[in-house]
């Protein structure tokens, strides 16, 4: 039958909590596998544009009430990359999710340019940014820029550490460029 607004709210909280717990468990398992070098990649040709076409709509619920637009600027004719599709999808989810978490309004954009035999992919946002003296710690395990960020935005500090390790496992590198109050 019909649910009351209070019941709908409570069910939404249960779903949100369940997803958060699942993400925490999965991050912890991946962190352990990466730490012990037990994670193997299933490399094959991956279409990055199609991957973003899947990740962005599934990330839409993370926006909530924010005035935020998700943009896929990846060209459909980009060359395929040799990668583990599930892990690249995880990398995109982590980066897009992080960008959404720290952006109240504006845009989160995925773009790429072909450079020789590499395909640098960029996830950019118009969020709170990261102070230059803190940009070196965001890829460390269990780290965030400051404790108020943990209180305000939540998270364990594992997502970017796992993302960095997955990128490096693929033979790539990850870096951040950011301006406080302008985005990353």
Coordinates of N, CA, C and O in Angstrom, one line a residue:
X1 N 0.8 -1.2 0.0 CA 0.0 0.0 0.0 C 0.9 1.3 0.0 O 2.1 1.2 -0.1
X2 N 0.2 2.4 0.2 CA 0.9 3.7 0.2 C 1.7 3.8 1.4 O 1.3 3.3 2.5
X3 N 2.9 4.4 1.3 CA 3.8 4.7 2.4 C 3.6 6.2 2.8 O 3.5 7.0 1.9
X4 N 3.7 6.4 4.1 CA 3.7 7.8 4.6 C 5.0 8.4 4.3 O 6.0 7.7 4.0
X5 N 5.1 9.8 4.3 CA 6.4 10.5 4.1 C 7.4 10.0 5.1 O 8.6 9.9 4.7
X6 N 7.0 9.8 6.3 CA 8.0 9.3 7.3 C 8.5 7.9 7.0 O 9.7 7.7 7.1
X7 N 7.7 7.0 6.5 CA 8.1 5.7 6.2 C 9.0 5.8 5.0 O 10.0 5.0 4.9
X8 N 8.7 6.6 4.0 CA 9.6 6.8 2.8 C 11.0 7.3 3.2 O 12.0 6.8 2.8
X9 N 11.0 8.3 4.2 CA 12.2 8.8 4.7 C 13.0 7.7 5.4 O 14.2 7.6 5.1
X10 N 12.4 6.9 6.2 CA 13.1 5.9 7.0 C 13.6 4.8 6.0 O 14.7 4.3 6.2
X11 N 12.8 4.4 5.0 CA 13.3 3.5 4.0 C 14.5 4.0 3.2 O 15.5 3.3 3.0
X12 N 14.5 5.3 2.9 CA 15.6 5.9 2.2 C 16.8 5.9 3.0 O 17.9 5.6 2.5
X13 N 16.7 6.1 4.3 CA 17.8 6.1 5.2 C 18.4 4.7 5.3 O 19.6 4.5 5.4
X14 N 17.5 3.7 5.3 CA 18.0 2.3 5.4 C 18.8 1.9 4.1 O 19.9 1.4 4.2
X15 N 18.3 2.3 3.0 CA 19.0 2.1 1.7 C 20.3 2.8 1.7 O 21.3 2.2 1.3
X16 N 20.3 4.1 2.1 CA 21.6 4.8 2.1 C 22.6 4.2 3.0 O 23.7 4.0 2.7
X17 N 22.1 3.8 4.2 CA 23.0 3.2 5.2 C 23.6 1.8 4.7 O 24.7 1.5 4.8
X18 N 22.7 1.1 4.0 CA 23.1 -0.2 3.4 C 24.2 0.0 2.4 O 25.2 -0.8 2.3
X19 N 24.0 0.9 1.5 CA 24.9 1.2 0.4 C 26.3 1.7 1.0 O 27.3 1.3 0.6
X20 N 26.2 2.5 2.0 CA 27.4 3.0 2.7 C 28.2 1.9 3.3 O 29.4 1.8 3.2
X21 N 27.5 1.0 4.0 CA 28.1 -0.1 4.6 C 28.8 -1.0 3.6 O 29.9 -1.5 3.7
X22 N 28.0 -1.3 2.5 CA 28.6 -2.1 1.4 C 29.8 -1.5 0.8 O 30.8 -2.2 0.6
X23 N 29.8 -0.2 0.6 CA 31.0 0.5 0.1 C 32.2 0.4 1.0 O 33.3 0.2 0.6
X24 N 31.9 0.5 2.3 CA 33.0 0.4 3.3 C 33.6 -1.0 3.3 O 34.8 -1.1 3.3
X25 N 32.7 -2.0 3.3 CA 33.2 -3.4 3.3 C 34.0 -3.7 2.0 O 35.2 -4.2 2.1
X26 N 33.5 -3.2 0.9 CA 34.2 -3.4 -0.4 C 35.6 -2.7 -0.4 O 36.6 -3.2 -0.9
X27 N 35.6 -1.4 0.1 CA 36.8 -0.7 0.1 C 37.8 -1.4 1.0 O 39.0 -1.5 0.7
X28 N 37.4 -1.9 2.2 CA 38.3 -2.6 3.1 C 38.9 -3.8 2.5 O 40.0 -4.1 2.6
X29 N 38.0 -4.6 1.8 CA 38.5 -5.8 1.1 C 39.5 -5.5 0.0 O 40.5 -6.1 -0.1
X30 N 39.2 -4.5 -0.8 CA 40.1 -4.1 -1.9 C 41.4 -3.5 -1.3 O 42.5 -3.9 -1.8
X31 N 41.3 -2.8 -0.2 CA 42.5 -2.2 0.4 C 43.4 -3.4 0.9 O 44.6 -3.4 0.6
X32 N 42.8 -4.4 1.5 CA 43.6 -5.5 1.9 C 44.2 -6.3 0.8 O 45.4 -6.7 0.8
X33 N 43.4 -6.5 -0.3 CA 44.0 -7.2 -1.4 C 45.1 -6.5 -2.1 O 46.2 -7.0 -2.5
X34 N 45.0 -5.2 -2.2 CA 46.0 -4.3 -2.8 C 47.3 -4.3 -1.9 O 48.4 -4.4 -2.4
X35 N 47.1 -4.2 -0.6 CA 48.2 -4.2 0.3 C 49.0 -5.5 0.3 O 50.2 -5.4 0.4
X36 N 48.3 -6.6 0.1 CA 49.0 -7.9 0.0 C 49.3 -8.3 -1.4 O 49.6 -9.5 -1.6
X37 N 49.1 -7.4 -2.4 CA 49.4 -7.7 -3.8 C 48.6 -8.9 -4.3 O 49.2 -9.8 -5.0
X38 N 47.4 -9.1 -3.9 CA 46.6 -10.2 -4.3 C 45.5 -9.9 -5.3 O 44.6 -10.7 -5.5
X39 N 45.5 -8.7 -5.9 CA 44.5 -8.3 -6.8 C 45.0 -8.4 -8.2 O 46.0 -7.8 -8.6
X40 N 44.3 -9.3 -9.0 CA 44.7 -9.5 -10.4 C 43.8 -8.7 -11.3 O 42.6 -8.6 -11.0
X41 N 44.3 -8.2 -12.4 CA 43.5 -7.5 -13.4 C 43.1 -8.4 -14.5 O 43.9 -9.3 -14.9
X42 N 41.9 -8.2 -15.0 CA 41.4 -8.9 -16.2 C 41.5 -7.9 -17.3 O 40.5 -7.2 -17.6
X43 N 42.6 -7.9 -18.0 CA 42.8 -6.9 -19.1 C 42.2 -7.2 -20.4 O 42.3 -8.3 -20.8
X44 N 41.5 -6.2 -20.9 CA 40.9 -6.4 -22.3 C 40.6 -5.0 -22.8 O 40.8 -4.0 -22.1
X45 N 40.1 -4.8 -24.0 CA 39.8 -3.5 -24.6 C 38.6 -2.9 -23.9 O 37.5 -3.6 -23.8
X46 N 38.7 -1.7 -23.4 CA 37.7 -1.0 -22.7 C 37.4 0.3 -23.4 O 38.3 1.1 -23.7
X47 N 36.1 0.5 -23.6 CA 35.6 1.8 -24.2 C 35.3 2.8 -23.1 O 34.3 2.7 -22.4
X48 N 36.2 3.8 -22.9 CA 36.1 4.7 -21.8 C 34.8 5.6 -21.9 O 34.2 5.9 -20.9
X49 N 34.5 6.0 -23.1 CA 33.3 6.8 -23.3 C 32.0 6.1 -22.9 O 31.2 6.6 -22.1
X50 N 31.9 4.8 -23.3 CA 30.7 4.0 -22.8 C 30.7 3.8 -21.3 O 29.7 3.8 -20.7
X51 N 31.9 3.6 -20.8 CA 32.0 3.4 -19.3 C 31.5 4.7 -18.6 O 30.7 4.6 -17.7
X52 N 31.9 5.9 -19.1 CA 31.4 7.1 -18.4 C 29.9 7.2 -18.6 O 29.1 7.7 -17.7
X53 N 29.4 6.8 -19.8 CA 27.9 6.8 -20.0 C 27.1 6.0 -19.0 O 26.0 6.2 -18.8
X54 N 27.8 5.0 -18.5 CA 27.2 4.1 -17.5 C 27.4 4.7 -16.1 O 26.5 4.7 -15.2
X55 N 28.6 5.2 -15.8 CA 28.9 5.7 -14.4 C 28.1 6.9 -14.1 O 27.6 7.1 -13.0
X56 N 28.0 7.9 -15.0 CA 27.4 9.2 -14.6 C 25.9 9.0 -14.3 O 25.5 9.6 -13.2
X57 N 25.1 8.3 -15.0 CA 23.7 8.2 -14.6 C 23.6 7.5 -13.2 O 22.7 7.8 -12.4
X58 N 24.4 6.5 -13.0 CA 24.4 5.8 -11.7 C 24.9 6.6 -10.6 O 24.6 6.3 -9.4
X59 N 25.6 7.6 -10.9 CA 26.1 8.5 -9.8 C 25.1 9.7 -9.6 O 25.3 10.4 -8.6
X60 N 24.2 9.8 -10.4 CA 23.2 10.9 -10.3 C 22.5 11.0 -8.9 O 22.4 12.1 -8.3
X61 N 22.1 9.9 -8.3 CA 21.5 9.9 -7.0 C 22.4 10.5 -5.9 O 21.9 11.1 -4.9
X62 N 23.7 10.5 -6.1 CA 24.6 11.1 -5.1 C 24.4 12.6 -5.0 O 24.8 13.2 -4.0
X63 N 23.9 13.2 -6.0 CA 23.7 14.7 -6.1 C 22.7 15.1 -5.1 O 22.9 16.2 -4.5
X64 N 21.7 14.4 -4.9 CA 20.6 14.8 -4.0 C 20.0 16.1 -4.4 O 19.5 16.2 -5.5
X65 N 20.0 17.0 -3.4 CA 19.4 18.4 -3.7 C 20.4 19.4 -4.2 O 20.0 20.6 -4.3
X66 N 21.6 19.0 -4.5 CA 22.6 19.9 -5.0 C 22.2 20.4 -6.4 O 21.6 19.7 -7.2
X67 N 22.7 21.6 -6.7 CA 22.5 22.2 -8.0 C 23.8 21.8 -8.8 O 24.7 22.6 -9.0
X68 N 23.8 20.6 -9.3 CA 25.1 20.0 -9.9 C 24.7 19.3 -11.1 O 23.8 18.5 -11.2
X69 N 25.6 19.5 -12.1 CA 25.4 18.8 -13.4 C 26.6 17.9 -13.7 O 27.7 18.3 -13.5
X70 N 26.3 16.6 -14.1 CA 27.3 15.7 -14.5 C 27.5 15.7 -16.0 O 26.5 15.6 -16.7
X71 N 28.7 15.9 -16.5 CA 29.0 16.1 -17.9 C 30.0 15.1 -18.4 O 31.1 14.9 -17.8
X72 N 29.6 14.4 -19.5 CA 30.6 13.4 -20.1 C 31.1 14.1 -21.4 O 30.4 14.3 -22.4
X73 N 32.3 14.6 -21.3 CA 33.0 15.3 -22.5 C 33.9 14.3 -23.2 O 34.7 14.7 -24.1
X74 N 33.8 13.0 -22.9 CA 34.6 12.0 -23.6 C 34.0 11.8 -25.0 O 32.8 11.6 -25.2
X75 N 34.9 11.9 -26.0 CA 34.5 11.7 -27.4 C 34.1 10.3 -27.6 O 34.8 9.4 -27.1
X76 N 33.1 10.0 -28.4 CA 32.7 8.6 -28.6 C 33.7 7.8 -29.4 O 33.7 6.6 -29.3
X77 N 34.6 8.5 -30.2 CA 35.5 7.8 -31.0 C 36.9 7.6 -30.3 O 37.9 7.3 -31.0
X78 N 37.0 7.8 -29.0 CA 38.3 7.6 -28.4 C 38.7 6.2 -28.5 O 37.9 5.3 -28.6
X79 N 40.0 6.0 -28.7 CA 40.5 4.6 -28.8 C 40.2 3.8 -27.5 O 40.2 4.4 -26.4
X80 N 40.0 2.5 -27.7 CA 39.8 1.6 -26.5 C 41.2 1.6 -25.7 O 42.2 1.7 -26.3
X81 N 41.1 1.3 -24.4 CA 42.3 1.2 -23.6 C 42.3 -0.3 -23.1 O 41.3 -0.9 -22.9
X82 N 43.5 -0.8 -22.9 CA 43.7 -2.1 -22.4 C 43.7 -2.0 -20.8 O 44.6 -1.4 -20.2
X83 N 42.6 -2.5 -20.3 CA 42.4 -2.3 -18.8 C 41.4 -3.3 -18.3 O 40.8 -4.1 -19.1
X84 N 41.3 -3.4 -17.0 CA 40.3 -4.2 -16.3 C 39.0 -3.4 -16.2 O 39.0 -2.4 -15.5
X85 N 38.0 -3.7 -16.9 CA 36.8 -2.9 -17.0 C 36.1 -2.7 -15.7 O 35.7 -1.5 -15.4
X86 N 36.1 -3.7 -14.8 CA 35.5 -3.5 -13.5 C 36.3 -2.5 -12.6 O 35.7 -1.7 -11.9
X87 N 37.6 -2.6 -12.7 CA 38.4 -1.7 -11.9 C 38.4 -0.3 -12.5 O 38.5 0.7 -11.7
X88 N 38.4 -0.1 -13.8 CA 38.3 1.2 -14.3 C 37.0 1.9 -13.9 O 36.9 3.0 -13.6
X89 N 35.9 1.1 -14.0 CA 34.6 1.5 -13.5 C 34.7 2.0 -12.0 O 34.2 3.0 -11.7
X90 N 35.3 1.2 -11.2 CA 35.5 1.5 -9.8 C 36.3 2.8 -9.7 O 35.9 3.7 -8.8
X91 N 37.3 3.0 -10.5 CA 38.1 4.2 -10.4 C 37.2 5.4 -10.8 O 37.2 6.4 -10.1
X92 N 36.4 5.3 -11.8 CA 35.5 6.4 -12.2 C 34.5 6.7 -11.1 O 34.2 7.8 -10.8
X93 N 33.9 5.6 -10.6 CA 32.9 5.8 -9.5 C 33.6 6.6 -8.3 O 33.0 7.5 -7.8
X94 N 34.8 6.2 -7.9 CA 35.4 6.8 -6.8 C 35.7 8.3 -7.1 O 35.5 9.2 -6.3
X95 N 36.2 8.6 -8.3 CA 36.6 10.0 -8.6 C 35.3 10.8 -8.8 O 35.3 12.0 -8.3
X96 N 34.3 10.3 -9.5 CA 33.1 11.1 -9.7 C 32.4 11.3 -8.4 O 31.9 12.4 -8.0
X97 N 32.3 10.2 -7.6 CA 31.7 10.3 -6.3 C 32.3 11.3 -5.4 O 31.7 12.0 -4.7
X98 N 33.7 11.3 -5.4 CA 34.4 12.3 -4.6 C 34.1 13.7 -5.0 O 33.9 14.6 -4.2
X99 N 34.1 13.9 -6.4 CA 33.9 15.2 -6.9 C 32.5 15.7 -6.5 O 32.3 16.8 -6.1
X100 N 31.5 14.8 -6.6 CA 30.1 15.1 -6.2 C 30.1 15.5 -4.7 O 29.5 16.4 -4.3
X101 N 30.8 14.7 -3.9 CA 30.7 14.9 -2.4 C 31.2 16.3 -2.0 O 30.7 16.9 -1.2
X102 N 32.2 16.8 -2.7 CA 32.9 18.0 -2.4 C 32.5 19.2 -3.3 O 33.1 20.2 -3.3
X103 N 31.4 19.0 -4.0 CA 30.9 20.1 -4.9 C 29.4 20.3 -4.6 O 28.6 19.4 -4.8
X104 N 29.1 21.5 -4.2 CA 27.7 21.9 -3.9 C 26.9 22.3 -5.1 O 25.7 22.1 -5.2
X105 N 27.6 23.0 -6.0 CA 26.9 23.5 -7.2 C 27.9 23.6 -8.3 O 29.1 23.7 -8.1
X106 N 27.4 23.6 -9.6 CA 28.3 23.7 -10.7 C 28.3 22.4 -11.5 O 27.3 21.9 -11.8
X107 N 29.5 21.9 -11.8 CA 29.7 20.8 -12.6 C 30.7 19.8 -12.1 O 31.6 20.1 -11.4
X108 N 30.5 18.5 -12.5 CA 31.5 17.5 -12.5 C 31.6 16.9 -13.9 O 30.6 16.5 -14.5
X109 N 32.8 17.0 -14.4 CA 33.0 16.7 -15.8 C 34.1 15.6 -16.0 O 35.2 15.7 -15.4
X110 N 33.8 14.7 -16.9 CA 34.9 13.7 -17.3 C 35.3 14.0 -18.7 O 34.5 14.2 -19.6
X111 N 36.6 14.1 -18.9 CA 37.2 14.4 -20.2 C 38.5 13.6 -20.4 O 39.0 13.0 -19.5
X112 N 38.9 13.6 -21.7 CA 40.2 12.9 -22.0 C 40.8 13.4 -23.3 O 40.1 14.0 -24.1
X113 N 42.1 13.3 -23.4 CA 42.8 13.6 -24.7 C 43.8 12.5 -24.9 O 44.4 12.0 -24.0
X114 N 43.9 12.1 -26.2 CA 44.9 11.1 -26.5 C 46.3 11.7 -26.6 O 46.5 12.8 -27.2
X115 N 47.2 11.1 -25.9 CA 48.6 11.6 -25.8 C 49.5 10.4 -26.1 O 49.7 9.5 -25.2
X116 N 50.0 10.3 -27.3 CA 50.9 9.2 -27.7 C 50.2 7.9 -27.5 O 49.1 7.7 -28.0
X117 N 50.7 7.0 -26.6 CA 50.1 5.7 -26.4 C 49.3 5.7 -25.0 O 49.0 4.7 -24.5
X118 N 49.0 6.9 -24.5 CA 48.3 7.0 -23.3 C 47.0 7.7 -23.5 O 46.8 8.5 -24.5
X119 N 46.0 7.5 -22.6 CA 44.8 8.2 -22.6 C 44.5 8.9 -21.3 O 43.8 8.3 -20.4
X120 N 45.1 10.0 -21.0 CA 44.8 10.7 -19.7 C 43.3 11.1 -19.6 O 42.8 11.7 -20.5
X121 N 42.7 10.6 -18.5 CA 41.3 10.9 -18.3 C 41.3 11.9 -17.1 O 42.0 11.7 -16.1
X122 N 40.4 12.9 -17.2 CA 40.3 13.9 -16.2 C 38.9 14.0 -15.6 O 38.0 13.9 -16.4
X123 N 38.8 14.0 -14.3 CA 37.5 14.2 -13.6 C 37.7 15.6 -12.9 O 38.6 15.7 -12.1
X124 N 37.0 16.6 -13.4 CA 37.1 17.9 -12.8 C 35.8 18.3 -12.2 O 34.7 17.9 -12.5
X125 N 35.9 19.2 -11.2 CA 34.7 19.7 -10.5 C 34.9 21.2 -10.2 O 35.9 21.8 -10.3
X126 N 33.8 21.8 -9.7 CA 33.8 23.2 -9.3 C 33.5 23.3 -7.8 O 32.8 24.1 -7.3
X127 N 34.1 22.3 -7.1 CA 33.9 22.2 -5.7 C 34.8 23.0 -4.8 O 35.3 24.1 -5.2
X128 N 35.0 22.5 -3.5 CA 35.7 23.3 -2.5 C 37.2 23.4 -2.7 O 37.8 24.3 -2.2
X129 N 37.7 22.5 -3.5 CA 39.2 22.5 -3.8 C 40.0 22.0 -2.6 O 39.5 21.7 -1.6
X130 N 41.3 21.9 -2.9 CA 42.2 21.4 -1.9 C 43.4 22.4 -1.7 O 44.0 22.7 -2.8
X131 N 43.7 22.7 -0.5 CA 44.9 23.6 -0.3 C 46.2 22.9 -0.9 O 46.3 21.7 -0.8
X132 N 47.0 23.7 -1.5 CA 48.2 23.2 -2.1 C 49.1 22.4 -1.1 O 49.6 21.3 -1.5
X133 N 49.1 22.8 0.1 CA 50.0 22.0 1.1 C 49.3 20.7 1.5 O 49.9 20.0 2.3
X134 N 48.1 20.5 1.1 CA 47.4 19.2 1.5 C 47.2 18.3 0.4 O 46.8 17.1 0.6
X135 N 47.5 18.7 -0.8 CA 47.2 17.9 -2.0 C 48.1 16.6 -2.0 O 47.7 15.6 -2.7
X136 N 49.2 16.5 -1.3 CA 50.0 15.3 -1.3 C 49.5 14.2 -0.4 O 49.9 13.1 -0.5
X137 N 48.5 14.5 0.5 CA 48.0 13.5 1.5 C 46.7 12.8 1.0 O 46.4 11.8 1.6
X138 N 46.0 13.4 0.0 CA 44.7 12.9 -0.3 C 44.8 11.4 -0.8 O 43.7 10.7 -0.8
X139 N 45.9 11.0 -1.4 CA 46.0 9.6 -1.9 C 46.5 8.6 -0.9 O 46.7 7.5 -1.2
X140 N 46.8 9.1 0.4 CA 47.2 8.2 1.4 C 46.0 7.6 2.1 O 45.0 8.1 2.2
X141 N 46.2 6.3 2.6 CA 45.1 5.6 3.2 C 44.7 6.3 4.5 O 45.5 6.8 5.3
X142 N 43.4 6.3 4.7 CA 42.7 6.9 5.8 C 42.9 8.4 6.0 O 42.8 8.9 7.1
X143 N 43.3 9.1 5.0 CA 43.6 10.5 5.1 C 42.5 11.3 4.4 O 42.0 10.9 3.4
X144 N 42.2 12.5 5.0 CA 41.4 13.5 4.3 C 42.1 14.8 4.6 O 43.0 14.9 5.4
X145 N 41.7 15.9 3.9 CA 42.4 17.1 4.0 C 42.4 17.6 5.5 O 43.4 18.1 6.0
X146 N 41.3 17.5 6.2 CA 41.3 17.9 7.6 C 40.1 17.2 8.2 O 39.2 16.6 7.6
X147 N 40.1 17.2 9.6 CA 39.0 16.4 10.3 C 37.6 17.0 10.1 O 36.7 16.3 10.2
X148 N 37.6 18.3 9.8 CA 36.2 18.9 9.6 C 35.7 18.4 8.3 O 34.5 18.3 8.1
X149 N 36.5 18.0 7.3 CA 36.0 17.4 6.1 C 35.4 16.1 6.4 O 34.3 15.7 5.8
X150 N 36.0 15.3 7.3 CA 35.4 14.0 7.6 C 34.0 14.2 8.3 O 33.1 13.5 7.9
X151 N 33.9 15.2 9.2 CA 32.6 15.5 9.8 C 31.6 16.0 8.8 O 30.5 15.6 8.8
X152 N 32.0 16.9 7.9 CA 31.1 17.5 7.0 C 30.7 16.6 5.8 O 29.6 16.6 5.4
X153 N 31.7 15.8 5.3 CA 31.4 15.1 4.1 C 31.4 13.6 4.3 O 31.0 12.8 3.4
X154 N 31.9 13.1 5.4 CA 31.9 11.6 5.6 C 33.0 10.9 4.9 O 33.8 11.6 4.2
X155 N 33.1 9.6 5.0 CA 34.0 8.8 4.3 C 35.1 8.3 5.2 O 35.3 8.8 6.3
X156 N 35.9 7.3 4.7 CA 36.9 6.7 5.5 C 38.3 7.1 5.1 O 39.3 6.9 5.8
X157 N 38.4 7.8 3.9 CA 39.8 8.2 3.4 C 40.4 7.0 2.7 O 41.6 7.0 2.5
X158 N 39.6 6.0 2.3 CA 40.2 4.9 1.5 C 40.0 5.0 0.0 O 40.8 4.5 -0.7
X159 N 39.0 5.7 -0.4 CA 38.6 5.7 -1.8 C 39.7 6.2 -2.7 O 40.0 5.5 -3.7
X160 N 40.4 7.3 -2.4 CA 41.4 7.8 -3.3 C 42.7 7.0 -3.2 O 43.4 6.9 -4.2
X161 N 42.9 6.4 -2.0 CA 44.1 5.5 -1.9 C 43.9 4.3 -2.7 O 44.9 3.9 -3.5
X162 N 42.7 3.7 -2.7 CA 42.5 2.5 -3.5 C 42.5 2.9 -5.0 O 43.1 2.2 -5.8
X163 N 41.9 4.1 -5.4 CA 42.0 4.6 -6.7 C 43.4 4.7 -7.2 O 43.7 4.2 -8.3
X164 N 44.3 5.3 -6.4 CA 45.7 5.5 -6.8 C 46.3 4.1 -7.1 O 47.0 3.9 -8.1
X165 N 46.1 3.2 -6.2 CA 46.7 1.9 -6.3 C 46.2 1.2 -7.6 O 47.0 0.5 -8.3
X166 N 44.9 1.3 -7.8 CA 44.3 0.7 -9.0 C 44.9 1.3 -10.3 O 45.2 0.6 -11.3
X167 N 45.0 2.6 -10.3 CA 45.6 3.3 -11.5 C 47.0 2.8 -11.7 O 47.4 2.5 -12.8
X168 N 47.8 2.7 -10.6 CA 49.2 2.3 -10.7 C 49.3 0.9 -11.1 O 50.2 0.5 -11.9
X169 N 48.4 0.0 -10.7 CA 48.4 -1.4 -11.1 C 48.2 -1.5 -12.6 O 48.7 -2.5 -13.2
X170 N 47.5 -0.6 -13.2 CA 47.3 -0.5 -14.6 C 48.5 0.1 -15.4 O 48.5 0.2 -16.6
X171 N 49.5 0.6 -14.6 CA 50.6 1.2 -15.2 C 50.5 2.7 -15.4 O 51.3 3.3 -16.1
X172 N 49.5 3.3 -14.8 CA 49.2 4.7 -15.0 C 49.7 5.5 -13.7 O 50.2 4.9 -12.8
X173 N 49.4 6.8 -13.8 CA 49.6 7.6 -12.6 C 48.4 8.5 -12.4 O 47.6 8.7 -13.3
X174 N 48.3 9.0 -11.2 CA 47.2 9.9 -10.8 C 47.7 11.1 -10.1 O 48.7 11.0 -9.4
X175 N 47.1 12.2 -10.4 CA 47.6 13.4 -9.7 C 46.4 14.4 -9.5 O 45.3 14.1 -10.1
X176 N 46.6 15.4 -8.8 CA 45.5 16.4 -8.5 C 46.0 17.8 -8.8 O 47.2 18.1 -8.5
X177 N 45.2 18.6 -9.4 CA 45.4 20.0 -9.5 C 44.2 20.7 -8.9 O 43.1 20.3 -9.3
X178 N 44.4 21.6 -8.1 CA 43.2 22.2 -7.4 C 43.5 23.6 -7.0 O 44.6 24.0 -6.7
X179 N 42.4 24.4 -6.9 CA 42.4 25.7 -6.4 C 41.3 25.8 -5.4 O 40.1 25.5 -5.7
X180 N 41.6 26.3 -4.2 CA 40.6 26.4 -3.1 C 39.4 27.2 -3.5 O 39.6 28.3 -4.1
X181 N 38.2 26.8 -3.3 CA 37.0 27.4 -3.6 C 36.7 27.5 -5.1 O 35.8 28.2 -5.6
X182 N 37.5 26.9 -6.0 CA 37.3 26.9 -7.4 C 37.1 25.5 -8.0 O 36.4 25.3 -9.0
X183 N 37.7 24.5 -7.3 CA 37.6 23.1 -7.8 C 38.9 22.4 -8.0 O 39.9 22.9 -7.7
X184 N 38.7 21.1 -8.4 CA 39.9 20.2 -8.6 C 39.7 19.5 -9.9 O 38.7 19.4 -10.5

